Coordinates of C-alpha atoms and ligand atoms in Angstrom, one line a residue:
X11 CA 63.6 187.4 173.4
X12 CA 63.5 185.3 170.2
X13 CA 62.4 187.5 166.7
X14 CA 62.5 184.7 164.7
X15 CA 60.7 181.8 167.3
X16 CA 58.3 184.7 167.9
X17 CA 57.6 185.5 164.1
X18 CA 56.7 181.8 163.8
X19 CA 54.7 182.4 166.6
X20 CA 50.7 180.8 165.2
X21 CA 52.1 179.8 161.7
X22 CA 50.5 177.3 159.2
X23 CA 53.1 176.3 157.5
X24 CA 53.5 173.4 155.0
X25 CA 56.5 171.3 154.9
X26 CA 57.6 169.1 152.0
X27 CA 60.2 166.4 152.1
X28 CA 58.9 166.3 156.2
X29 CA 59.4 162.5 156.8
X30 CA 63.3 162.5 154.6
X31 CA 66.5 163.7 157.3
X32 CA 66.1 166.7 156.9
X33 CA 62.9 167.8 157.0
X34 CA 62.5 166.0 160.1
X35 CA 65.4 168.6 161.9
X36 CA 63.6 171.0 160.2
X37 CA 60.4 170.2 161.7
X38 CA 61.6 169.6 165.4
X39 CA 63.4 172.3 166.1
X40 CA 59.7 174.3 164.6
X41 CA 58.6 172.6 167.4
X42 CA 60.5 173.1 170.1
X43 CA 61.5 176.8 169.8
X44 CA 57.6 177.7 168.6
X45 CA 55.3 175.1 170.2
X46 CA 52.6 178.4 169.7
X47 CA 53.3 177.7 165.8
X48 CA 49.7 176.9 164.0
X49 CA 49.8 173.9 163.0
X50 CA 52.4 172.2 160.6
X51 CA 50.8 170.7 157.6
X52 CA 53.1 167.5 155.9
X53 CA 53.2 166.2 152.6
X54 CA 52.9 162.8 153.5
X55 CA 52.9 159.7 150.7
X56 CA 52.2 156.3 152.3
X57 CA 55.2 154.1 151.7
X58 CA 56.6 150.2 152.6
X59 CA 53.2 149.3 153.9
X60 CA 53.1 152.1 155.9
X61 CA 50.1 154.7 155.9
X62 CA 50.7 157.8 156.8
X63 CA 49.1 158.5 160.2
X64 CA 51.9 155.3 161.1
X65 CA 54.9 157.3 159.5
X66 CA 53.8 160.9 161.8
X67 CA 53.3 158.5 164.7
X68 CA 57.3 157.1 163.9
X69 CA 58.5 160.1 163.5
X70 CA 57.4 162.1 166.7
X71 CA 57.8 158.8 168.8
X72 CA 61.8 159.1 167.9
X73 CA 63.8 159.7 169.9
X74 CA 64.9 162.9 167.8
X75 CA 61.3 164.3 169.2
X76 CA 61.9 163.7 173.2
X77 CA 62.6 166.9 173.7
X78 CA 60.2 168.4 171.8
X79 CA 57.0 166.5 174.0
X80 CA 58.9 168.8 177.0
X81 CA 57.8 171.8 175.3
X82 CA 55.0 170.9 173.1
X83 CA 52.3 168.2 175.0
X84 CA 50.4 168.2 171.9
X85 CA 52.1 168.5 169.4
X86 CA 49.9 165.2 168.0
X87 CA 47.6 167.8 167.3
X88 CA 49.6 170.9 165.5
X89 CA 51.1 168.5 163.0
X90 CA 48.2 167.6 159.9
X91 CA 50.0 165.0 157.1
X92 CA 48.3 165.5 154.2
X93 CA 48.3 162.5 151.9
X94 CA 50.4 164.0 148.4
X95 CA 52.7 162.7 145.7
X96 CA 55.0 165.0 144.6
X97 CA 55.5 162.9 141.4
X98 CA 51.3 162.9 140.6
X99 CA 49.3 166.0 139.1
X100 CA 48.3 168.0 141.7
X101 CA 49.9 166.6 144.2
X102 CA 46.8 163.8 144.4
X103 CA 46.3 166.1 147.1
X104 CA 42.2 165.9 148.0
X105 CA 40.0 168.9 146.8
X106 CA 39.2 169.4 150.9
X107 CA 42.9 169.7 151.8
X108 CA 43.5 171.4 149.3
X109 CA 41.8 174.0 150.2
X110 CA 42.7 173.7 153.6
X111 CA 46.4 173.9 153.0
X112 CA 45.8 177.5 150.0
X113 CA 43.1 178.7 152.5
X114 CA 45.6 179.4 155.2
X115 CA 49.6 178.3 154.9
X116 CA 52.1 180.8 156.0
X117 CA 55.5 179.5 154.9
X118 CA 56.9 177.2 152.2
X119 CA 60.2 175.1 153.1
X120 CA 60.2 172.8 150.2
X121 CA 62.2 170.1 150.7
X122 CA 61.6 167.1 149.2
X123 CA 62.9 165.9 145.8
X124 CA 65.5 162.6 145.1
X125 CA 68.7 162.4 146.0
X126 CA 69.3 159.6 144.2
X127 CA 72.8 159.9 141.2
X128 CA 71.1 157.7 139.1
X129 CA 67.7 158.7 139.7
X130 CA 66.5 158.4 136.2
X131 CA 66.2 161.7 134.3
X132 CA 62.7 161.3 133.9
X133 CA 61.5 161.2 137.4
X134 CA 65.1 163.5 138.6
X135 CA 62.7 165.6 136.7
X136 CA 59.7 165.4 137.6
X137 CA 60.2 165.0 141.5
X138 CA 63.5 168.3 141.5
X139 CA 62.2 170.3 138.9
X140 CA 58.3 169.7 138.0
X141 CA 56.7 169.6 141.6
X142 CA 58.7 171.9 142.2
X143 CA 56.6 174.0 139.7
X144 CA 53.4 173.2 140.5
X145 CA 54.3 174.1 144.6
X146 CA 55.2 177.6 143.4
X147 CA 52.0 178.3 141.3
X148 CA 50.2 176.2 144.6
X149 CA 52.1 179.1 146.8
X150 CA 50.8 181.4 144.1
X151 CA 47.0 181.3 145.0
X152 CA 48.0 181.1 148.6
X153 CA 46.6 184.2 149.7
X154 CA 48.4 184.9 153.5
X155 CA 51.5 183.8 152.0
X156 CA 54.6 185.7 153.0
X157 CA 57.5 183.0 151.8
X158 CA 58.9 180.0 150.0
X159 CA 61.8 178.5 150.5
X160 CA 63.7 176.0 148.2
X161 CA 65.9 174.3 149.6
X162 CA 69.1 172.8 147.0
X163 CA 71.9 171.5 146.7
X164 CA 75.0 174.1 146.6
X165 CA 76.0 171.2 144.3
X166 CA 73.5 172.6 141.5
X167 CA 76.7 173.9 140.2
X168 CA 79.3 171.8 140.5
X169 CA 80.7 171.9 137.1
X170 CA 82.1 175.2 137.9
X171 CA 85.1 175.8 140.9
X172 CA 84.1 179.2 142.3
X173 CA 80.3 179.1 142.5
X174 CA 78.8 182.5 143.9
X175 CA 75.0 182.8 145.0
X176 CA 73.4 184.0 141.8
X177 CA 71.7 181.6 139.3
X178 CA 74.1 180.2 136.4
X179 CA 71.6 179.2 134.0
X180 CA 71.4 175.9 131.8
X181 CA 71.7 175.5 128.6
X182 CA 68.2 174.1 127.5
X183 CA 64.7 175.5 129.2
X184 CA 63.6 174.1 131.7
X185 CA 59.8 174.3 131.2
X186 CA 61.6 172.0 127.5
X187 CA 62.9 170.1 129.2
X188 CA 59.9 169.0 131.6
X189 CA 57.9 168.9 127.8
X190 CA 60.2 167.0 126.4
X191 CA 60.0 164.3 128.9
X192 CA 56.0 164.0 128.9
X193 CA 56.2 162.2 125.2
X194 CA 60.0 161.4 125.1
X195 CA 59.9 157.3 126.1
X196 CA 63.2 155.8 127.6
X197 CA 65.3 155.0 125.0
X198 CA 65.7 158.4 123.8
X199 CA 66.2 160.2 127.1
X200 CA 68.6 157.8 128.0
X201 CA 70.1 158.7 125.2
X202 CA 70.5 162.5 125.5
X203 CA 71.0 162.6 129.2
X204 CA 74.6 163.0 128.8
X205 CA 74.6 165.0 126.6
X206 CA 71.8 167.1 128.7
X207 CA 73.5 167.1 132.1
X208 CA 77.0 168.2 130.4
X209 CA 80.0 168.3 132.3
X210 CA 77.4 167.4 135.7
X211 CA 78.0 164.6 137.1
X212 CA 74.8 163.1 137.5
X213 CA 70.7 163.3 137.0
X214 CA 70.7 164.8 141.2
X215 CA 73.2 167.6 140.4
X216 CA 71.4 168.7 136.6
X217 CA 67.6 168.7 138.1
X218 CA 68.3 170.8 141.2
X219 CA 70.2 173.3 139.2
X220 CA 67.0 173.2 136.3
X221 CA 64.7 173.2 140.2
X222 CA 66.5 177.1 140.6
X223 CA 65.6 178.0 137.2
X224 CA 62.5 176.8 138.0
X225 CA 61.6 179.4 141.3
X226 CA 63.5 181.4 139.1
X227 CA 60.8 182.3 136.8
X228 CA 58.0 181.6 137.7
X229 CA 58.7 183.7 141.3
X230 CA 55.7 186.2 140.0
X231 CA 54.8 188.4 143.2
X232 CA 56.5 185.3 145.1
X233 CA 58.7 186.1 148.3
X234 CA 61.1 183.6 147.6
X235 CA 65.1 182.0 148.5
X236 CA 67.1 179.7 148.2
X237 CA 69.6 177.8 150.3
X238 CA 72.0 175.1 149.3
X239 CA 73.8 173.1 151.7
X240 CA 76.5 170.9 150.9
X241 CA 76.7 167.7 152.3
X242 CA 74.8 167.7 155.5
X243 CA 76.0 165.4 158.0
X244 CA 74.7 164.3 161.5
X245 CA 73.6 167.2 164.2
X246 CA 76.5 168.6 166.0
X247 CA 74.7 170.1 168.5
X248 CA 70.8 170.2 168.8
X249 CA 68.9 168.4 169.5
X250 CA 71.3 166.5 170.4
X251 CA 74.7 165.4 168.6
X252 CA 75.0 162.9 165.8
X253 CA 71.7 162.4 165.0
X254 CA 72.0 160.8 161.8
X255 CA 68.7 158.4 160.3
X256 CA 70.0 156.8 157.3
X257 CA 72.7 156.2 154.6
X258 CA 73.4 158.8 152.6
X259 CA 76.5 160.9 152.3
X260 CA 79.6 160.4 154.1
X261 CA 77.4 158.1 157.1
X262 CA 77.0 155.0 154.6
X263 CA 80.7 155.3 154.0
X264 CA 81.5 155.4 157.8
X265 CA 79.0 152.5 159.1
X266 CA 80.9 150.7 156.3
X267 CA 84.6 151.9 157.2
X268 CA 83.3 151.1 161.1
X269 CA 82.6 147.2 159.9
X270 CA 85.5 146.8 157.8
X271 CA 84.0 146.1 155.1
X272 CA 85.9 149.7 153.9
X273 CA 89.1 149.3 153.8
X274 CA 90.4 151.9 150.5
X275 CA 88.6 154.6 148.8
X276 CA 90.0 156.5 145.8
X277 CA 90.0 160.1 147.4
X278 CA 92.0 163.4 147.3
X279 CA 92.9 163.5 151.2
X280 CA 93.2 166.7 150.8
X281 CA 90.2 168.2 148.9
X282 CA 87.3 170.5 151.5
X283 CA 85.3 167.9 153.1
X284 CA 82.3 170.7 153.0
X285 CA 80.0 169.0 154.6
X286 CA 77.6 170.8 157.0
X287 CA 75.8 169.6 159.7
X288 CA 72.0 169.2 159.3
X289 CA 71.1 171.6 162.5
X290 CA 73.1 174.8 161.0
X291 CA 71.4 173.8 157.6
X292 CA 68.0 174.1 159.6
X293 CA 68.9 176.9 161.9
X294 CA 70.0 178.7 158.4
X295 CA 66.3 177.7 157.1
X296 CA 64.4 179.3 159.2
X297 CA 66.9 182.3 160.2
X298 CA 66.1 182.5 155.9
X299 CA 62.1 182.0 156.4
X300 CA 62.5 184.7 158.5
X301 CA 63.9 187.1 157.0
X302 CA 62.6 186.1 153.6
X303 CA 59.2 187.3 154.9
X304 CA 59.6 190.4 157.3
X305 CA 62.7 192.1 155.1
X306 CA 61.0 190.8 151.7
X307 CA 64.4 191.4 149.8
X308 CA 63.9 192.7 146.4
X309 CA 64.9 190.0 144.3
X310 CA 65.9 186.2 144.6
X311 CA 67.7 185.0 147.6
X312 CA 70.0 182.3 147.5
X313 CA 71.7 181.2 150.3
X314 CA 75.2 179.0 150.4
X315 CA 75.4 177.0 153.7
X316 CA 79.0 175.3 153.5
X317 CA 81.6 175.3 155.2
X318 CA 85.5 174.9 153.1
X319 CA 85.8 179.1 153.0
X320 CA 84.7 179.7 156.9
X321 CA 86.5 176.8 158.3
X322 CA 87.7 173.6 156.0
X323 CA 88.5 170.8 156.7
X324 CA 89.7 167.9 154.7
X325 CA 88.7 164.1 153.6
X326 CA 92.0 162.6 154.8
X327 CA 91.3 164.7 158.3
X328 CA 87.5 163.6 158.5
X329 CA 88.8 159.6 157.1
X330 CA 92.1 159.7 160.8
X331 CA 89.0 160.9 163.0
X332 CA 86.8 158.7 162.1
X333 CA 89.4 155.2 162.0
X334 CA 90.2 157.0 165.6
X335 CA 87.4 156.7 167.0
X336 CA 86.1 153.1 165.7
X337 CA 90.0 152.9 167.5
X338 CA 87.9 153.8 170.6
X339 CA 84.3 152.2 170.2
X340 CA 84.6 149.9 167.0
X341 CA 81.1 148.8 165.6
X342 CA 79.6 145.9 166.5
X343 CA 80.6 142.2 164.6
X344 CA 82.7 143.7 162.4
X345 CA 83.5 141.9 159.1
X346 CA 87.0 142.7 159.4
X347 CA 89.1 145.6 161.5
X348 CA 88.6 148.6 160.6
X349 CA 91.6 150.0 159.1
X350 CA 91.2 151.7 155.8
X351 CA 93.6 153.9 153.3
X352 CA 93.1 156.0 150.7
X353 CA 94.1 156.3 147.3
X354 CA 94.7 158.0 144.8
X355 CA 94.8 156.5 140.9
X356 CA 93.4 154.2 138.9
X357 CA 95.9 152.0 139.5
X358 CA 96.2 151.9 142.8
X359 CA 92.1 152.2 143.1
X360 CA 91.7 148.9 140.7
X361 CA 94.6 146.7 143.0
X362 CA 93.5 148.1 146.3
X363 CA 89.7 147.2 145.2
X364 CA 90.5 143.8 144.4
X365 CA 92.7 142.6 147.7
X366 CA 91.2 144.6 149.9
X367 CA 87.2 144.5 148.8
X368 CA 86.5 141.5 146.3
X369 CA 89.3 138.9 147.9
X370 CA 87.9 138.7 151.4
X371 CA 84.1 138.7 149.9
X372 CA 85.3 135.8 148.2
X373 CA 86.2 134.0 150.6
X374 CA 84.6 135.3 152.6
X375 CA 80.8 133.4 150.8
X376 CA 83.5 130.5 150.5
X377 CA 83.0 130.0 153.7
X378 CA 79.7 130.6 153.7
X379 CA 78.9 128.0 152.0
X380 CA 81.3 124.9 153.2
X381 CA 79.0 125.7 155.8
X382 CA 75.9 125.5 154.7
X383 CA 74.8 129.1 154.4
X384 CA 73.9 131.7 151.1
X385 CA 76.7 133.4 150.1
X386 CA 76.7 137.7 150.4
X387 CA 79.6 139.1 150.7
X388 CA 80.3 139.3 147.0
X389 CA 76.9 141.2 146.5
X390 CA 77.5 143.1 149.0
X391 CA 81.0 143.9 148.3
X392 CA 80.0 145.0 144.7
X393 CA 77.7 148.0 146.0
X394 CA 79.6 149.5 147.8
X395 CA 82.3 149.8 145.3
X396 CA 79.0 150.9 142.7
X397 CA 78.3 153.7 145.7
X398 CA 82.1 154.0 145.7
X399 CA 82.3 154.7 142.2
X400 CA 79.2 157.4 142.5
X401 CA 80.3 158.8 144.9
X402 CA 84.2 159.3 143.6
X403 CA 83.0 162.5 141.1
X404 CA 82.6 164.9 145.4
X405 CA 85.9 163.6 147.4
X406 CA 88.8 163.9 144.6
X407 CA 88.0 168.6 143.6
X408 CA 86.5 170.9 146.0
X409 CA 84.8 174.0 145.2
X410 CA 84.4 177.9 146.3
X411 CA 82.0 178.8 147.3
X412 CA 81.3 182.6 148.3
X413 CA 78.7 182.8 151.3
X414 CA 77.8 187.0 151.8
X415 CA 74.2 186.4 151.7
X416 CA 74.3 184.1 154.7
X417 CA 76.7 186.6 156.4
X418 CA 75.4 189.4 155.6
X419 CA 71.5 187.3 157.5
X420 CA 74.2 186.3 160.2
X421 CA 75.2 190.5 161.3
X422 CA 71.3 190.6 161.4
X423 CA 70.4 188.5 163.9
X424 CA 69.8 189.9 167.4
X425 CA 72.5 188.1 169.8
X426 CA 69.2 185.9 170.8
X427 CA 68.1 184.6 167.6
X428 CA 72.6 184.2 167.0
X429 CA 71.9 182.3 169.6
X430 CA 68.5 180.5 169.4
X431 CA 69.6 179.4 165.6
X432 CA 72.7 179.5 165.2
X433 CA 74.8 178.8 161.1
X434 CA 78.2 180.5 162.6
X435 CA 80.2 177.5 161.1
X436 CA 82.7 178.9 162.0
X437 CA 82.4 177.8 165.1
X438 CA 82.5 174.3 164.9
X439 CA 85.3 171.6 165.9
X440 CA 86.4 169.3 163.6
X441 CA 87.5 166.7 165.5
X442 CA 84.7 166.4 168.6
X443 CA 82.0 166.8 165.7
X444 CA 83.2 163.4 163.8
X445 CA 83.6 161.6 167.5
X446 CA 80.1 162.7 167.8
X447 CA 79.4 161.9 164.4
X448 CA 80.9 157.8 164.1
X449 CA 78.9 157.8 167.3
X450 CA 75.6 159.0 166.3
X451 CA 76.2 156.7 163.9
X452 CA 76.4 154.3 166.4
X453 CA 73.8 154.5 168.6
X454 CA 70.7 156.5 166.7
X455 CA 70.8 154.8 162.8
X456 CA 73.1 151.3 163.6
X457 CA 70.8 150.9 166.9
X458 CA 73.6 150.0 168.8
X459 CA 73.7 149.7 172.6
X460 CA 77.2 150.5 174.3
X461 CA 77.1 148.1 176.9
X462 CA 78.1 146.4 174.0
X463 CA 80.9 147.7 173.6
X464 CA 83.8 144.9 175.1
X465 CA 82.1 142.3 173.6
X466 CA 82.8 144.7 170.0
X467 CA 86.9 144.8 170.7
X468 CA 86.8 141.0 172.2
X469 CA 85.5 140.8 168.9
X470 CA 87.8 143.0 167.3
X471 CA 90.7 141.1 169.2
X472 CA 89.3 137.6 167.3
X473 CA 89.9 139.3 163.6
X474 CA 93.1 140.1 164.3
X475 CA 94.0 136.6 165.5
X476 CA 92.2 134.7 162.6
X477 CA 94.2 138.4 160.2
X478 CA 98.0 137.4 161.9
X479 CA 96.9 132.8 161.9
X480 CA 95.8 133.5 158.1
X481 CA 98.7 135.3 157.2
X482 CA 100.7 133.1 158.4
X483 CA 99.4 129.9 156.9
X484 CA 99.4 132.0 153.3
X485 CA 102.6 133.4 153.6
X486 CA 104.1 129.7 154.7
X487 CA 101.7 128.2 151.7
X488 CA 103.4 130.9 149.2
X489 CA 107.1 129.7 150.4
X490 CA 106.5 126.1 150.0
X491 CA 104.9 125.7 146.8
X492 CA 108.5 128.5 145.8
X493 CA 111.0 125.8 147.1
X494 CA 109.5 122.9 145.2
X495 CA 109.7 124.6 142.2
X496 CA 113.0 127.5 142.3
X497 CA 116.1 126.5 142.4
X498 CA 117.3 130.3 143.9
X499 CA 114.9 130.5 146.8
X500 CA 115.5 126.7 148.2
X501 CA 119.1 128.2 148.0
X502 CA 118.5 131.4 150.0
X503 CA 115.7 128.6 152.4
X504 CA 119.6 126.5 152.8
X505 CA 120.9 129.8 153.8
X506 CA 118.7 131.5 156.2
X507 CA 118.7 127.7 158.4
X508 CA 122.2 127.1 158.5
X509 CA 122.8 131.0 159.1
X510 CA 119.7 130.8 162.2
X511 CA 122.2 126.9 162.8
X512 CA 125.5 128.7 163.2
X513 CA 124.0 131.5 164.9
X514 CA 122.3 129.4 167.4
X515 CA 126.0 126.9 168.1
X516 CA 127.8 130.1 168.2
X517 CA 124.8 131.1 171.3
X518 CA 125.3 128.8 172.7
X519 CA 128.8 127.9 172.2
X520 CA 129.6 131.4 173.6
X521 CA 127.3 131.6 176.9
X522 CA 128.8 127.2 177.4
X523 CA 131.9 129.3 178.2
X524 CA 131.6 131.7 180.0
X525 CA 130.0 129.1 182.6
Ligands
LIG627 C1 93.7 157.8 156.5 C2 91.9 157.1 156.7 C3 91.7 157.0 155.6 C4 90.0 156.3 156.2 C5 88.0 156.4 155.5 C6 87.7 155.5 156.0 C7 86.9 157.0 156.3 C8 85.5 156.5 156.0 C9 85.0 158.7 155.8 C10 84.7 159.2 155.1 C11 84.3 159.1 153.9 C12 84.2 160.8 152.9 C13 83.0 159.3 152.1 C14 82.0 161.0 151.6 C15 81.0 160.8 150.9 C16 80.4 162.1 149.7 C17 79.6 162.2 149.8 C18 79.3 163.4 148.6 C19 77.8 163.6 148.8 C20 77.9 165.2 148.1 C21 76.5 165.2 147.2 C22 75.2 166.5 146.8 C23 74.6 166.3 148.7 C24 73.8 166.7 148.2 O1 72.7 167.6 147.0 S1 72.6 165.0 148.1 C25 72.4 164.2 149.5 C26 73.5 163.3 148.9 N1 72.8 162.0 148.4 C27 73.2 160.9 148.1 O2 74.2 160.7 149.0 C28 72.2 159.3 147.2 C29 73.3 159.2 146.9 N2 73.0 157.8 146.9 C30 72.4 157.0 145.9 O3 72.3 158.2 144.7 C31 72.3 155.7 145.9 O4 72.2 155.5 146.9 C32 73.6 154.9 145.2 C33 73.7 155.0 143.4 C34 75.1 154.9 145.7 C35 73.1 153.6 145.3 O5 71.4 152.3 144.5 P1 71.4 151.3 144.0 O6 69.8 151.3 144.0 O7 72.8 150.3 144.0 O8 70.8 151.2 145.8 P2 70.4 150.8 146.9 O9 69.4 150.2 147.9 O10 70.7 152.4 147.2 O11 71.5 151.2 148.1 C36 72.3 150.3 148.4 C37 73.2 149.9 148.8 O12 74.1 151.1 149.5 C38 74.0 151.1 150.3 N3 74.6 153.1 149.9 C39 73.8 153.9 150.7 N4 73.6 154.6 150.1 C40 75.1 154.6 150.1 C41 76.4 155.6 151.4 N5 76.8 156.8 150.4 N6 77.0 155.0 151.4 C42 77.6 154.1 151.6 N7 76.4 152.7 150.9 C43 75.2 153.2 150.4 C44 72.9 151.4 151.3 O13 72.9 151.2 152.1 C45 71.9 149.9 150.8 O14 72.9 148.3 151.0 P3 71.5 146.9 151.8 O15 72.6 146.8 151.9 O16 71.9 146.6 149.8 O17 70.5 148.0 152.1
NDP628 N1 71.8 165.0 152.1 C1 72.1 165.7 152.0 O1 73.4 165.7 151.8 C2 71.9 167.1 151.3 C3 70.4 167.1 150.6 N2 70.0 168.7 149.6 C4 68.4 168.9 149.8 O2 68.0 169.2 151.2 C5 66.4 168.6 151.0 C6 66.2 167.3 151.4 O3 67.2 165.8 152.0 P1 67.5 165.1 152.5 O4 66.3 164.9 154.0 O5 68.3 164.6 152.1 O6 66.3 163.6 151.7 P2 65.7 162.6 151.9 O7 65.6 161.6 150.9 O8 66.3 161.9 153.1 O9 64.1 162.9 151.7 C7 63.4 163.2 151.3 C8 62.1 163.8 150.8 O10 61.3 163.9 149.4 C9 60.2 163.3 149.9 N3 59.7 163.0 148.5 C10 59.8 161.7 147.2 N4 59.8 161.9 147.0 C11 58.8 162.3 147.3 C12 56.9 162.5 146.2 N5 56.8 161.5 145.5 N6 56.1 162.7 146.7 C13 56.1 162.9 148.1 N7 57.4 163.3 149.5 C14 58.8 162.4 148.7 C15 60.6 162.3 151.0 O11 59.6 161.3 151.4 P3 59.5 159.3 151.6 O12 59.8 159.3 153.0 O13 57.8 159.4 151.1 O14 60.5 158.9 150.4 C16 61.7 162.4 152.2 O15 60.5 162.9 153.2 C17 66.9 167.6 149.7 O16 65.7 169.1 148.7 C18 67.7 168.1 149.3 O17 68.6 168.1 147.5 C19 70.9 168.9 149.6 C20 71.8 169.1 150.1 C21 73.4 168.4 150.5

């Protein structure tokens, strides 16, 4: 019997960010392992023309929840979507809903955040700091609350090289930042943003660090824990391998490589690719929820959910395996053949960006114009290059995260819990994981049919022929132009032609002699 699964039985659980990548995997696991839980409250906002109910319906009817429906057929009744916007005061939750949340909630998992690297500081502070503060205030009014689990990121202190499971304070107090966002105008915020974020690369990592400080400062009598995952990737094992449904982190680049848009990337092949599968993060999160509520540690514990120090993989190995998988299982309608390389300095990066990214896009757009269609490739390529520049910081450095608390927790679990809520990243086989990740991208994110693989391979063969044809034509044109302008080129050309002629004459003569 799993103690953790048992613990969540009969409980009322509040999840923020349940419609996000991690939130969905968390909900799925909770319903699957503790189908007797009382209710999961999720704070949801209407989005993209969909009502709350439509959003929930879409999630529950997705492939991810197929197994849940077998073990928890009444899952629709156990999920209670509450209209909320974390950007608003009191989250714009109705009085009635607020009363229900305050009265019944046993556990909170706070996953909601803006994960955009380029978000305006005001918005990033609102969601990643102020909303966390408000949620803690709400939590302090919940008589039945047993644990509050805050999801942060291992990169909240990416300005350091070695990171321990402790909170590192930022120079300016979060409360001062929250207050100043109320009255400073956008122009001034833009001006002070680089000074505030200091040696962090973006507003995301900075505001997640502030969020942790808020958790520490507002803890009061609450039972709190912070989880710091590194780069969350597709699922490893559960509910099935390779599930992923957004383009964040490496996923978007895997798509771009498979479709042939991404041909070179500025990365350090030997730098540690600190990926962590979503199901490992979720298993640790649920184990931490149980441990925090039941064992009530004296202080707020921080858990690193990382892979680098226990089972390291590097970007070089990952890149090679991604491309090897696309050889076997290509994506449909690729722009070019999946073939990419790492560059290591600014000059080569600029060169390959011009030759492998911009030039083919311009040529393709020219072709689209000629055939009466709207050009789009240059725009798409510019966006990809912008994304690459945002991610570069993370693929050219390595960090060391200590994992004492995470390992301590593992040792406290029963063998059954270690199996059901496995977060031991040492058991992960990277090559197998990356292959399943790439397959998952094809199946679950791009929704491509496996039956289309022969046609995709045929398409790649056509692209290869076009490539050879194009290169031959380019060579001949260049050579013809050179011959027209340079005496040296003409001499070389005559030398080659006369050499070939003599060789052929000799060959013909010697074969005649033999006869
Ligand atoms: C030897 C062989 C070598 C071969 C190599 C080839 C194989 C390639 C595989 C290996 C690649 C390794 C890459 C690793 C990348 C590591 C990332 C590390 C990140 C760590 C951060 C810490 C983790 C966290 O805590 S938070 C979660 C991470 N958050 C994010 O990832 C968000 C990042 N995204 C953003 O901030 C924005 O999207 C931004 C700023 C990048 C772009 O914003 P913009 O306003 O321009 O547009 P969007 O509307 O957001 O999107 C535009 C466009 O871009 C697509 N896109 C978005 N994200 C990505 C992405 N990660 N990769 C690729 N493409 C992306 C998006 O789909 C849109 O496309 P459209 O066609 O326009 O719809
Ligand atoms: N993905 C990763 O690589 C990593 C993620 N993390 C952390 O994990 C957590 C979850 O990340 P992930 O699932 O990837 O992120 P997603 O972007 O997929 O999900 C974010 C969630 O927050 C919700 N949200 C955002 N703004 C609001 C708002 N104003 N009101 C209500 N809800 C809102 C989103 O709702 P909606 O659907 O309406 O937009 C969504 O459910 C975050 O705290 C992140 O910092 C940490 C390390 C790595």
